[in-house]
mmCIF file of C-alpha atoms in Angstrom:
data_model
loop_
_atom_site.group_PDB
_atom_site.id
_atom_site.type_symbol
_atom_site.label_atom_id
_atom_site.label_comp_id
_atom_site.label_asym_id
_atom_site.label_seq_id
_atom_site.Cartn_x
_atom_site.Cartn_y
_atom_site.Cartn_z
ATOM 1 C CA THR B 1 8.785 -11.789 11.207
ATOM 2 C CA LEU B 2 8.635 -10.053 8.219
ATOM 3 C CA LEU B 3 11.797 -11.347 6.797
ATOM 4 C CA SER B 4 11.170 -14.566 7.684
ATOM 5 C CA SER B 5 7.930 -14.746 5.901
ATOM 6 C CA LEU B 6 9.673 -13.211 2.808
ATOM 7 C CA GLY B 7 12.203 -16.199 3.102
ATOM 8 C CA LEU B 8 9.005 -18.461 3.428
ATOM 9 C CA GLY B 9 7.168 -17.277 0.842
ATOM 10 C CA THR B 10 9.700 -17.625 -1.950
ATOM 11 C CA THR B 11 11.069 -21.173 -0.678
ATOM 12 C CA LEU B 12 7.303 -22.184 -0.856
ATOM 13 C CA THR B 13 7.213 -21.421 -4.251
ATOM 14 C CA PHE B 14 10.499 -23.101 -4.693
ATOM 15 C CA ALA B 15 9.448 -26.231 -3.654
ATOM 16 C CA SER B 16 6.191 -26.640 -4.789
ATOM 17 C CA SER B 17 4.954 -28.893 -7.685
ATOM 18 C CA HIS B 18 1.548 -27.587 -6.959
ATOM 19 C CA TRP B 19 0.046 -24.302 -8.828
ATOM 20 C CA LEU B 20 -1.913 -23.578 -5.753
ATOM 21 C CA LEU B 21 0.711 -23.915 -3.310
ATOM 22 C CA ALA B 22 3.163 -21.888 -5.625
ATOM 23 C CA TRP B 23 0.716 -18.983 -5.713
ATOM 24 C CA MET B 24 0.350 -19.362 -1.844
ATOM 25 C CA GLY B 25 4.046 -18.879 -1.834
ATOM 26 C CA LEU B 26 3.834 -15.540 -4.092
ATOM 27 C CA GLU B 27 0.872 -14.165 -2.210
ATOM 28 C CA ILE B 28 3.074 -14.638 1.273
ATOM 29 C CA ASN B 29 5.807 -13.143 -0.479
ATOM 30 C CA THR B 30 3.955 -10.015 -1.634
ATOM 31 C CA LEU B 31 2.256 -9.564 1.837
ATOM 32 C CA ALA B 32 5.363 -9.542 3.861
ATOM 33 C CA ILE B 33 7.428 -6.818 1.803
ATOM 34 C CA ILE B 34 4.963 -4.629 1.701
ATOM 35 C CA PRO B 35 4.965 -3.419 5.175
ATOM 36 C CA LEU B 36 8.955 -3.313 4.875
ATOM 37 C CA MET B 37 8.451 -0.755 1.866
ATOM 38 C CA ALA B 38 6.253 1.598 3.632
ATOM 39 C CA GLN B 39 8.244 1.337 6.910
ATOM 40 C CA HIS B 40 9.171 5.101 6.537
ATOM 41 C CA HIS B 41 5.821 6.391 6.274
ATOM 42 C CA HIS B 42 7.113 8.807 3.267
ATOM 43 C CA PRO B 43 4.175 9.824 1.263
ATOM 44 C CA ARG B 44 6.781 8.722 -1.481
ATOM 45 C CA ALA B 45 7.334 5.589 -0.076
ATOM 46 C CA VAL B 46 3.618 4.561 0.522
ATOM 47 C CA GLU B 47 2.436 5.506 -3.131
ATOM 48 C CA ALA B 48 5.235 3.071 -4.496
ATOM 49 C CA THR B 49 3.725 0.161 -1.840
ATOM 50 C CA THR B 50 0.367 0.639 -3.232
ATOM 51 C CA LYS B 51 1.655 0.712 -6.911
ATOM 52 C CA TYR B 52 3.264 -2.520 -5.930
ATOM 53 C CA PHE B 53 0.586 -4.088 -4.110
ATOM 54 C CA LEU B 54 -1.962 -3.355 -6.926
ATOM 55 C CA THR B 55 0.413 -4.654 -9.767
ATOM 56 C CA GLN B 56 1.587 -7.893 -7.845
ATOM 57 C CA ALA B 57 -1.743 -8.745 -6.508
ATOM 58 C CA THR B 58 -3.065 -8.637 -10.080
ATOM 59 C CA ALA B 59 -0.485 -10.669 -11.105
ATOM 60 C CA ALA B 60 -1.449 -13.224 -8.418
ATOM 61 C CA ALA B 61 -5.019 -13.546 -9.538
ATOM 62 C CA MET B 62 -4.371 -13.896 -13.107
ATOM 63 C CA ILE B 63 -2.036 -16.524 -12.140
ATOM 64 C CA LEU B 64 -4.502 -18.241 -10.144
ATOM 65 C CA PHE B 65 -7.301 -17.770 -12.918
ATOM 66 C CA ALA B 66 -4.855 -19.278 -15.452
ATOM 67 C CA SER B 67 -3.960 -22.288 -13.274
ATOM 68 C CA THR B 68 -7.835 -23.021 -12.073
ATOM 69 C CA THR B 69 -8.637 -22.873 -16.333
ATOM 70 C CA ASN B 70 -5.694 -25.248 -16.700
ATOM 71 C CA ALA B 71 -7.000 -27.525 -13.887
ATOM 72 C CA TRP B 72 -10.429 -27.139 -15.159
ATOM 73 C CA ILE B 73 -9.491 -28.372 -18.799
ATOM 74 C CA THR B 74 -7.090 -30.976 -17.778
ATOM 75 C CA GLY B 75 -7.816 -32.278 -14.709
ATOM 76 C CA VAL B 76 -4.246 -32.152 -12.648
ATOM 77 C CA TRP B 77 -2.733 -29.239 -10.855
ATOM 78 C CA ASP B 78 1.187 -30.377 -11.604
ATOM 79 C CA MET B 79 3.010 -27.393 -12.737
ATOM 80 C CA ASN B 80 4.624 -29.663 -15.567
ATOM 81 C CA SER B 81 1.396 -30.499 -17.621
ATOM 82 C CA LEU B 82 0.394 -26.823 -18.648
ATOM 83 C CA SER B 83 -0.829 -28.530 -21.836
ATOM 84 C CA ASN B 84 -3.542 -25.776 -22.441
ATOM 85 C CA PRO B 85 -2.275 -22.766 -24.528
ATOM 86 C CA ILE B 86 -4.325 -20.118 -23.203
ATOM 87 C CA ALA B 87 -3.329 -21.134 -19.577
ATOM 88 C CA SER B 88 0.369 -21.036 -20.252
ATOM 89 C CA THR B 89 0.088 -17.720 -21.999
ATOM 90 C CA MET B 90 -2.059 -16.366 -19.099
ATOM 91 C CA ILE B 91 0.746 -17.538 -16.827
ATOM 92 C CA ILE B 92 3.840 -16.280 -18.654
ATOM 93 C CA ALA B 93 1.965 -12.679 -18.974
ATOM 94 C CA ALA B 94 1.107 -12.623 -15.287
ATOM 95 C CA LEU B 95 4.743 -14.096 -14.132
ATOM 96 C CA ALA B 96 6.270 -11.210 -16.515
ATOM 97 C CA LEU B 97 4.188 -8.633 -14.766
ATOM 98 C CA LYS B 98 5.496 -9.999 -11.329
ATOM 99 C CA ILE B 99 9.376 -9.330 -12.407
ATOM 100 C CA GLY B 100 8.492 -6.551 -14.273
ATOM 101 C CA LEU B 101 9.468 -7.468 -18.001
ATOM 102 C CA ALA B 102 8.473 -5.238 -20.435
ATOM 103 C CA PRO B 103 5.673 -4.605 -21.740
ATOM 104 C CA MET B 104 4.762 -5.026 -18.178
ATOM 105 C CA HIS B 105 7.562 -3.097 -16.734
ATOM 106 C CA PHE B 106 5.977 0.228 -16.164
ATOM 107 C CA TRP B 107 5.713 -0.269 -12.317
ATOM 108 C CA MET B 108 9.012 -0.963 -11.767
ATOM 109 C CA PRO B 109 11.083 2.176 -11.926
ATOM 110 C CA GLU B 110 7.848 3.625 -10.360
ATOM 111 C CA VAL B 111 7.808 1.583 -7.133
ATOM 112 C CA LEU B 112 12.063 1.449 -7.129
ATOM 113 C CA GLN B 113 12.171 5.045 -6.842
ATOM 114 C CA GLY B 114 9.738 5.454 -3.536
ATOM 115 C CA LEU B 115 11.807 3.092 -1.732
ATOM 116 C CA ASP B 116 15.191 3.216 0.355
ATOM 117 C CA LEU B 117 17.793 1.344 -0.850
ATOM 118 C CA LEU B 118 18.112 -1.663 1.263
ATOM 119 C CA THR B 119 14.241 -2.401 0.424
ATOM 120 C CA GLY B 120 15.312 -1.174 -3.235
ATOM 121 C CA LEU B 121 17.526 -3.921 -3.233
ATOM 122 C CA VAL B 122 15.801 -6.785 -1.972
ATOM 123 C CA LEU B 123 12.990 -5.685 -4.588
ATOM 124 C CA SER B 124 15.078 -6.032 -7.540
ATOM 125 C CA THR B 125 17.157 -9.782 -6.129
ATOM 126 C CA TRP B 126 15.356 -11.650 -4.023
ATOM 127 C CA GLN B 127 11.797 -10.717 -5.464
ATOM 128 C CA LYS B 128 12.661 -11.783 -8.548
ATOM 129 C CA LEU B 129 13.510 -15.539 -7.655
ATOM 130 C CA ALA B 130 10.062 -16.695 -7.111
ATOM 131 C CA PRO B 131 8.480 -16.170 -10.172
ATOM 132 C CA LEU B 132 11.752 -16.874 -12.304
ATOM 133 C CA ALA B 133 11.814 -20.442 -10.668
ATOM 134 C CA LEU B 134 7.904 -20.780 -11.938
ATOM 135 C CA ILE B 135 8.882 -19.236 -15.128
ATOM 136 C CA ILE B 136 11.960 -21.732 -15.566
ATOM 137 C CA GLN B 137 9.593 -24.725 -14.658
ATOM 138 C CA THR B 138 7.052 -23.678 -17.549
ATOM 139 C CA ALA B 139 9.517 -22.644 -20.003
ATOM 140 C CA GLN B 140 8.666 -25.687 -22.163
ATOM 141 C CA SER B 141 5.215 -25.451 -22.435
ATOM 142 C CA ILE B 142 5.138 -21.690 -23.348
ATOM 143 C CA ASP B 143 5.170 -20.132 -27.183
ATOM 144 C CA PRO B 144 8.595 -19.881 -28.101
ATOM 145 C CA LEU B 145 7.997 -16.467 -30.067
ATOM 146 C CA LEU B 146 6.234 -15.177 -27.102
ATOM 147 C CA LEU B 147 9.455 -15.709 -24.442
ATOM 148 C CA THR B 148 11.959 -14.230 -27.677
ATOM 149 C CA ALA B 149 9.441 -11.213 -27.807
ATOM 150 C CA LEU B 150 9.274 -10.739 -24.296
ATOM 151 C CA GLY B 151 13.229 -10.810 -23.905
ATOM 152 C CA LEU B 152 14.005 -8.408 -26.764
ATOM 153 C CA MET B 153 11.236 -5.654 -25.925
ATOM 154 C CA SER B 154 13.096 -5.916 -22.365
ATOM 155 C CA THR B 155 16.344 -5.615 -23.025
ATOM 156 C CA LEU B 156 15.628 -2.800 -25.837
ATOM 157 C CA ILE B 157 13.275 -0.946 -23.090
ATOM 158 C CA GLY B 158 15.452 -1.459 -20.419
ATOM 159 C CA GLY B 159 18.340 0.255 -22.367
ATOM 160 C CA TRP B 160 16.138 3.015 -23.858
ATOM 161 C CA GLY B 161 14.200 3.870 -20.544
ATOM 162 C CA GLY B 162 17.463 4.158 -18.371
ATOM 163 C CA LEU B 163 19.015 7.001 -21.101
ATOM 164 C CA ASN B 164 17.313 10.058 -19.600
ATOM 165 C CA GLN B 165 17.303 9.103 -16.250
ATOM 166 C CA THR B 166 19.382 11.345 -13.524
ATOM 167 C CA GLN B 167 17.442 9.503 -10.417
ATOM 168 C CA LEU B 168 20.234 6.481 -9.664
ATOM 169 C CA ARG B 169 17.143 4.128 -8.389
ATOM 170 C CA LYS B 170 15.270 4.529 -11.854
ATOM 171 C CA ILE B 171 18.405 3.597 -13.353
ATOM 172 C CA LEU B 172 18.829 0.301 -11.512
ATOM 173 C CA ALA B 173 15.010 -0.447 -12.078
ATOM 174 C CA TYR B 174 15.938 0.033 -15.670
ATOM 175 C CA SER B 175 19.142 -1.614 -15.817
ATOM 176 C CA SER B 176 16.829 -4.585 -13.852
ATOM 177 C CA ILE B 177 14.269 -4.909 -16.284
ATOM 178 C CA ALA B 178 17.053 -5.130 -19.170
ATOM 179 C CA HIS B 179 19.063 -7.836 -17.171
ATOM 180 C CA MET B 180 15.777 -10.031 -17.137
ATOM 181 C CA GLY B 181 15.380 -9.923 -20.849
ATOM 182 C CA TRP B 182 18.731 -11.398 -20.999
ATOM 183 C CA MET B 183 17.629 -14.126 -19.026
ATOM 184 C CA ILE B 184 14.260 -14.809 -20.733
ATOM 185 C CA ILE B 185 15.730 -14.864 -24.090
ATOM 186 C CA VAL B 186 18.012 -17.763 -23.380
ATOM 187 C CA LEU B 187 15.641 -19.678 -21.214
ATOM 188 C CA GLN B 188 14.381 -22.110 -23.753
ATOM 189 C CA TYR B 189 17.646 -22.855 -25.405
ATOM 190 C CA ALA B 190 19.669 -22.996 -22.003
ATOM 191 C CA PRO B 191 17.958 -22.593 -18.567
ATOM 192 C CA GLN B 192 21.237 -23.109 -16.545
ATOM 193 C CA LEU B 193 22.537 -19.887 -18.436
ATOM 194 C CA THR B 194 19.479 -18.276 -17.046
ATOM 195 C CA LEU B 195 20.333 -19.237 -13.922
ATOM 196 C CA LEU B 196 23.762 -17.903 -14.474
ATOM 197 C CA ALA B 197 22.760 -14.684 -15.405
ATOM 198 C CA LEU B 198 20.552 -14.331 -12.628
ATOM 199 C CA LEU B 199 23.292 -15.082 -10.019
ATOM 200 C CA THR B 200 25.877 -12.470 -11.817
ATOM 201 C CA TYR B 201 23.195 -10.247 -11.813
ATOM 202 C CA ILE B 202 22.086 -11.110 -8.326
ATOM 203 C CA PHE B 203 26.084 -10.049 -7.124
ATOM 204 C CA MET B 204 26.330 -6.659 -9.355
ATOM 205 C CA THR B 205 23.059 -5.455 -7.977
ATOM 206 C CA SER B 206 23.899 -5.795 -4.714
ATOM 207 C CA ALA B 207 27.032 -4.448 -5.112
ATOM 208 C CA ALA B 208 25.714 -1.027 -6.779
ATOM 209 C CA PHE B 209 22.875 -0.864 -4.354
ATOM 210 C CA LEU B 210 25.538 -1.476 -1.279
ATOM 211 C CA THR B 211 27.589 1.125 -2.617
ATOM 212 C CA LEU B 212 25.111 3.753 -3.223
ATOM 213 C CA LYS B 213 23.886 2.612 0.200
ATOM 214 C CA THR B 214 27.067 3.472 2.135
ATOM 215 C CA SER B 215 27.325 6.936 0.115
ATOM 216 C CA SER B 216 23.772 7.558 0.587
ATOM 217 C CA ALA B 217 23.427 9.123 -2.808
ATOM 218 C CA THR B 218 20.508 8.757 -5.023
ATOM 219 C CA LYS B 219 20.828 11.209 -7.675
ATOM 220 C CA ILE B 220 23.930 11.462 -10.766
ATOM 221 C CA GLY B 221 24.836 14.768 -9.163
ATOM 222 C CA THR B 222 25.625 13.537 -5.502
ATOM 223 C CA LEU B 223 27.598 10.381 -6.978
ATOM 224 C CA ALA B 224 30.142 13.728 -8.178
ATOM 225 C CA THR B 225 30.813 14.449 -4.581
ATOM 226 C CA VAL B 226 31.689 10.818 -3.299
ATOM 227 C CA TRP B 227 35.334 10.475 -4.892
ATOM 228 C CA SER B 228 36.642 13.005 -2.081
ATOM 229 C CA LYS B 229 35.078 11.277 0.869
ATOM 230 C CA SER B 230 36.418 7.295 -0.283
ATOM 231 C CA PRO B 231 38.448 7.255 -3.460
ATOM 232 C CA ILE B 232 38.813 3.123 -3.270
ATOM 233 C CA LEU B 233 35.090 2.995 -3.037
ATOM 234 C CA THR B 234 34.868 5.052 -6.002
ATOM 235 C CA THR B 235 37.147 3.015 -8.044
ATOM 236 C CA THR B 236 35.546 -0.179 -7.343
ATOM 237 C CA THR B 237 32.163 1.401 -7.905
ATOM 238 C CA ALA B 238 33.276 2.363 -11.434
ATOM 239 C CA LEU B 239 34.197 -1.280 -12.111
ATOM 240 C CA VAL B 240 31.037 -2.869 -10.614
ATOM 241 C CA LEU B 241 28.712 -0.506 -13.265
ATOM 242 C CA LEU B 242 31.280 -1.618 -16.027
ATOM 243 C CA SER B 243 30.568 -5.127 -15.080
ATOM 244 C CA LEU B 244 26.834 -4.079 -14.982
ATOM 245 C CA GLY B 245 27.288 -3.089 -18.633
ATOM 246 C CA GLY B 246 28.880 -6.701 -19.304
ATOM 247 C CA LEU B 247 32.481 -5.465 -20.281
ATOM 248 C CA PRO B 248 35.562 -7.967 -19.901
ATOM 249 C CA PRO B 249 37.421 -9.119 -18.045
ATOM 250 C CA LEU B 250 34.380 -8.480 -15.278
ATOM 251 C CA THR B 251 32.021 -10.916 -14.338
ATOM 252 C CA GLY B 252 29.083 -9.091 -15.819
ATOM 253 C CA PHE B 253 30.607 -10.167 -19.024
ATOM 254 C CA MET B 254 30.151 -13.881 -18.703
ATOM 255 C CA PRO B 255 26.420 -13.998 -19.071
ATOM 256 C CA LYS B 256 26.290 -12.210 -22.036
ATOM 257 C CA TRP B 257 29.110 -13.793 -23.653
ATOM 258 C CA LEU B 258 27.728 -17.103 -23.186
ATOM 259 C CA ILE B 259 24.100 -15.906 -24.078
ATOM 260 C CA LEU B 260 25.236 -14.817 -27.297
ATOM 261 C CA GLN B 261 27.383 -17.472 -28.160
ATOM 262 C CA GLU B 262 24.291 -19.849 -27.349
ATOM 263 C CA LEU B 263 21.758 -18.085 -29.491
ATOM 264 C CA ALA B 264 24.576 -17.902 -32.264
ATOM 265 C CA LYS B 265 24.509 -21.483 -31.877
ATOM 266 C CA GLN B 266 20.847 -21.898 -32.116
ATOM 267 C CA SER B 267 21.192 -19.927 -35.597
ATOM 268 C CA LEU B 268 19.528 -16.760 -34.224
ATOM 269 C CA PRO B 269 22.075 -14.477 -35.510
ATOM 270 C CA LEU B 270 19.569 -11.648 -35.829
ATOM 271 C CA VAL B 271 18.232 -11.973 -32.141
ATOM 272 C CA ALA B 272 21.796 -12.013 -30.817
ATOM 273 C CA THR B 273 22.947 -8.877 -33.125
ATOM 274 C CA THR B 274 19.537 -7.085 -31.501
ATOM 275 C CA MET B 275 20.923 -8.302 -28.309
ATOM 276 C CA ALA B 276 24.356 -6.804 -28.552
ATOM 277 C CA LEU B 277 23.212 -3.648 -29.622
ATOM 278 C CA ALA B 278 20.655 -3.659 -26.781
ATOM 279 C CA ALA B 279 23.545 -3.998 -24.515
ATOM 280 C CA LEU B 280 25.156 -1.004 -25.951
ATOM 281 C CA LEU B 281 22.078 1.246 -24.922
ATOM 282 C CA SER B 282 22.475 0.111 -20.951
ATOM 283 C CA LEU B 283 26.413 0.210 -21.447
ATOM 284 C CA TYR B 284 25.600 4.158 -22.164
ATOM 285 C CA PHE B 285 23.671 5.164 -18.796
ATOM 286 C CA TYR B 286 26.434 2.906 -16.735
ATOM 287 C CA LEU B 287 29.158 5.073 -18.560
ATOM 288 C CA ARG B 288 27.541 8.301 -17.173
ATOM 289 C CA LEU B 289 27.381 7.060 -13.968
ATOM 290 C CA CYS B 290 31.151 6.061 -14.334
ATOM 291 C CA TYR B 291 31.733 9.446 -15.699
ATOM 292 C CA ALA B 292 30.365 11.224 -13.163
ATOM 293 C CA MET B 293 31.976 9.608 -10.386
ATOM 294 C CA THR B 294 35.347 9.243 -11.627
ATOM 295 C CA LEU B 295 35.967 11.565 -14.514
ATOM 296 C CA THR B 296 35.021 14.808 -13.165
ATOM 297 C CA ILE B 297 36.162 16.787 -10.200
ATOM 298 C CA SER B 298 33.309 18.501 -8.588
ATOM 299 C CA PRO B 299 33.411 22.078 -8.694
ATOM 300 C CA ASN B 300 34.126 23.768 -5.290
ATOM 301 C CA THR B 301 30.581 25.347 -5.395
ATOM 302 C CA THR B 302 28.617 22.577 -5.933
ATOM 303 C CA ALA B 303 25.222 23.227 -6.944
ATOM 304 C CA SER B 304 23.721 20.103 -5.185
ATOM 305 C CA THR B 305 23.761 20.032 -1.425
ATOM 306 C CA THR B 306 26.939 18.602 -0.310
ATOM 307 C CA PRO B 307 25.384 16.049 2.087
ATOM 308 C CA TRP B 308 27.085 15.621 5.547
ATOM 309 C CA ARG B 309 29.946 12.988 6.205
ATOM 310 C CA VAL B 310 28.734 11.297 8.891
ATOM 311 C CA ARG B 311 30.373 7.727 9.438
ATOM 312 C CA THR B 312 28.094 5.015 8.108
ATOM 313 C CA THR B 313 26.434 2.002 10.370
ATOM 314 C CA GLN B 314 26.637 -0.478 7.391
ATOM 315 C CA ALA B 315 28.383 -3.680 7.560
ATOM 316 C CA PRO B 316 31.102 -3.536 5.314
ATOM 317 C CA PHE B 317 31.562 -7.537 4.844
ATOM 318 C CA PRO B 318 28.510 -7.509 2.442
ATOM 319 C CA LEU B 319 29.418 -4.942 0.103
ATOM 320 C CA ALA B 320 33.084 -6.206 0.074
ATOM 321 C CA LEU B 321 31.879 -9.568 -1.087
ATOM 322 C CA ALA B 322 29.665 -8.396 -3.803
ATOM 323 C CA THR B 323 31.799 -6.359 -5.284
ATOM 324 C CA VAL B 324 34.741 -8.957 -5.302
ATOM 325 C CA MET B 325 32.281 -11.211 -6.626
ATOM 326 C CA ALA B 326 30.631 -8.496 -9.237
ATOM 327 C CA LEU B 327 34.689 -8.242 -10.378
ATOM 328 C CA GLY B 328 36.315 -11.070 -10.083
ATOM 329 C CA LEU B 329 34.023 -14.004 -11.262
ATOM 330 C CA LEU B 330 35.003 -14.466 -15.196
ATOM 331 C CA PRO B 331 37.611 -16.787 -15.062
ATOM 332 C CA VAL B 332 35.260 -19.231 -13.752
ATOM 333 C CA THR B 333 33.687 -19.221 -17.483
#
């Protein structure tokens, strides 16, 4: 029931051109994922769920308020007629809060850290779809400067925040913030590139989360002991992480390359340079994970407790598919 409601909420938001319906879809979506987040009844999970609920409820209330304001001033509930600047600014602020764009990103690492890896995967991929659909539909009526500022700030903060983390889920949360910034920065010039970036991001993040699920790793220290269990998985994981960082000839290079090209074409060299330098920041922490996984042999007396080598119950196909997609899609360009 909860998973179908989750799908229904997102689909409802996709299909609607009326603000009330879109808001309702977002609400159904939030209410469906909350029991999924708290299902293990761990205090940390409950805390994360509460934080998530508060931010999402605030964002939904702001969307409702802004769309009501717009309807009150213009007399239409249609999404394409956001002519009122106050309403459009409030809408983008609320949607940015929903997907965790900087400076509204503070809930994201905290929430992701409290969840198990599969729910975390749903949170960082599926939950982004509905608000991003709304952002793409309303992007033309939003101040371009505001969108650029959101995008730049997200990539920078997503890079800086992840540098000092040892928890893998927090690193993935900051990586998510940075990728969202890349999507938002190019939105007003080439929305199709936003969709491309979203698609590649979903593949790469799915591969990362499913790998961590297979090796049940949540800290960098655990990663150092994975190579003896499954060397091939370790190799592909290192490549997936480099793909997330955006190195050619892997998939992750494609959106970054095309977005930088588009920014240069729009004669925004300064923005493009800042984005490229911000990508270096996030590359650093992906490289740190790679280093811990593949370039260190863990000492025989490990400081971290060695996990039990239990046979995983996870289906291998989704991980294989996501990994192949995250490594080999560059020729599509």
